[in-house]
């Protein structure tokens, strides 16, 4: 939740996938926002998303092998 996307090994391509998933879920977010809020917690707070535990990993985390 508090690990910086880039410290976690996210690439520009992976961030683009995250951005696409967020936009498809109806969130008004830009690539600049991912740099401005570089953790899950900070991005969620900026988007007004209530914190909750995920039961399924999003595809961009599952495909990291």
XYZ file of N, CA and C in Angstrom:
195
model
N 0.813 -1.195 0.000
C 0.000 0.000 0.000
C 0.858 1.261 0.000
N 1.993 1.200 0.687
C 2.820 2.395 0.811
C 4.132 2.313 0.036
N 4.325 1.254 -0.721
C 5.532 1.130 -1.533
C 5.341 1.902 -2.830
N 6.320 2.714 -3.141
C 6.309 3.489 -4.377
C 6.248 2.533 -5.569
N 5.410 2.853 -6.555
C 5.267 2.005 -7.738
C 6.621 1.695 -8.376
N 7.477 2.692 -8.460
C 8.755 2.534 -9.147
C 9.727 1.699 -8.324
N 9.684 1.842 -6.994
C 10.512 1.007 -6.127
C 10.053 -0.446 -6.191
N 8.789 -0.663 -6.503
C 8.240 -2.017 -6.616
C 8.542 -2.639 -7.979
N 9.191 -1.888 -8.863
C 9.585 -2.421 -10.160
C 8.617 -2.158 -11.295
N 7.659 -1.256 -11.086
C 6.717 -0.938 -12.157
C 7.452 -0.225 -13.285
N 7.151 -0.616 -14.505
C 7.707 0.029 -15.693
C 6.660 0.990 -16.255
N 7.058 1.789 -17.214
C 6.110 2.696 -17.869
C 4.975 1.917 -18.518
N 5.290 0.777 -19.112
C 4.269 -0.058 -19.749
C 3.273 -0.588 -18.711
N 3.774 -1.009 -17.575
C 2.904 -1.513 -16.518
C 2.022 -0.401 -15.960
N 2.586 0.797 -15.802
C 1.781 1.930 -15.338
C 0.692 2.280 -16.344
N 0.993 2.136 -17.625
C -0.027 2.384 -18.649
C -1.165 1.372 -18.520
N -0.839 0.125 -18.192
C -1.871 -0.894 -17.964
C -2.719 -0.548 -16.748
N -2.063 -0.105 -15.686
C -2.781 0.304 -14.467
C -3.709 1.470 -14.787
N -3.195 2.442 -15.510
C -3.989 3.606 -15.895
C -5.221 3.173 -16.689
N -5.027 2.294 -17.643
C -6.136 1.801 -18.457
C -7.184 1.102 -17.589
N -6.738 0.253 -16.670
C -7.667 -0.448 -15.778
C -8.454 0.529 -14.917
N -7.770 1.540 -14.383
C -8.447 2.538 -13.544
C -9.475 3.326 -14.349
N -9.104 3.717 -15.559
C -10.027 4.478 -16.402
C -11.226 3.633 -16.807
N -11.001 2.364 -17.114
C -12.115 1.478 -17.468
C -13.047 1.246 -16.284
N -12.502 1.358 -15.070
C -13.323 1.210 -13.863
C -14.073 2.499 -13.537
N -13.877 3.531 -14.373
C -14.623 4.773 -14.200
C -13.928 5.856 -13.403
N -12.640 5.669 -13.122
C -11.900 6.680 -12.367
C -11.311 7.725 -13.319
N -11.465 8.981 -12.967
C -10.883 10.076 -13.747
C -9.444 10.256 -13.275
N -8.533 9.564 -13.923
C -7.130 9.575 -13.524
C -6.273 9.713 -14.779
N -5.132 10.382 -14.620
C -4.206 10.570 -15.738
C -2.857 9.958 -15.384
N -1.999 9.835 -16.377
C -0.655 9.324 -16.133
C 0.085 10.230 -15.157
N -0.143 11.519 -15.249
C 0.482 12.472 -14.319
C 0.089 12.136 -12.883
N -1.169 11.733 -12.678
C -1.626 11.372 -11.333
C -0.847 10.189 -10.768
N -0.477 9.239 -11.613
C 0.288 8.085 -11.138
C 1.682 8.494 -10.675
N 2.224 9.544 -11.254
C 3.515 10.066 -10.807
C 3.340 10.965 -9.583
N 2.260 11.699 -9.535
C 1.983 12.602 -8.420
C 1.651 11.816 -7.148
N 0.958 10.704 -7.300
C 0.542 9.857 -6.172
C 1.100 8.450 -6.406
N 2.384 8.232 -6.092
C 3.065 7.012 -6.522
C 2.895 5.777 -5.630
N 1.907 5.787 -4.738
C 1.618 4.591 -3.952
C 0.131 4.286 -4.064
N -0.233 3.058 -3.786
C -1.644 2.681 -3.838
C -2.449 3.530 -2.862
N -1.918 3.716 -1.654
C -2.634 4.490 -0.640
C -2.821 5.952 -1.061
N -1.755 6.582 -1.563
C -1.871 7.998 -1.934
C -2.770 8.185 -3.156
N -2.684 7.274 -4.112
C -3.542 7.365 -5.291
C -5.000 7.136 -4.903
N -5.240 6.157 -4.060
C -6.600 5.895 -3.597
C -7.190 7.081 -2.863
N -6.381 7.712 -2.012
C -6.855 8.889 -1.280
C -7.178 10.027 -2.246
N -6.332 10.217 -3.245
C -6.561 11.287 -4.220
C -7.824 11.033 -5.039
N -8.123 9.767 -5.288
C -9.304 9.415 -6.068
C -10.553 9.288 -5.199
N -10.364 9.377 -3.882
C -11.502 9.257 -2.978
C -11.988 7.829 -2.814
N -11.094 6.878 -3.025
C -11.449 5.465 -2.905
C -11.285 5.038 -1.451
N -12.268 4.339 -0.940
C -12.214 3.829 0.424
C -11.317 2.602 0.441
N -10.413 2.562 1.416
C -9.489 1.436 1.522
C -10.239 0.169 1.903
N -9.912 -0.918 1.227
C -10.467 -2.224 1.570
C -9.480 -3.293 1.123
N -9.642 -4.457 1.634
C -8.754 -5.566 1.284
C -9.200 -6.183 -0.039
N -8.242 -6.383 -0.928
C -8.547 -7.017 -2.211
C -8.611 -8.527 -2.027
N -9.556 -9.157 -2.684
C -9.647 -10.612 -2.628
C -9.034 -11.251 -3.866
N -8.890 -10.471 -4.925
C -8.290 -10.957 -6.163
C -7.274 -9.932 -6.623
N -6.099 -10.397 -7.018
C -5.074 -9.485 -7.518
C -5.456 -8.992 -8.899
N -5.224 -7.704 -9.174
C -5.492 -7.194 -10.518
C -4.542 -7.842 -11.521
N -4.921 -7.879 -12.793
C -4.104 -8.555 -13.808
C -2.672 -8.057 -13.872
N -2.462 -6.778 -13.686
C -1.109 -6.246 -13.805
C -0.221 -6.719 -12.670
N -0.774 -7.243 -11.577
C 0.045 -7.855 -10.532
C 0.199 -9.355 -10.773
N -0.831 -10.003 -11.271
C -0.774 -11.447 -11.513
C 0.228 -11.783 -12.606
N 0.365 -10.941 -13.606
C 1.216 -11.230 -14.757
C 2.690 -10.961 -14.511
N 3.059 -10.527 -13.321
C 4.460 -10.186 -13.029
C 5.239 -11.437 -12.657
N 5.691 -12.172 -13.651
C 6.489 -13.370 -13.384
C 7.763 -13.337 -14.167
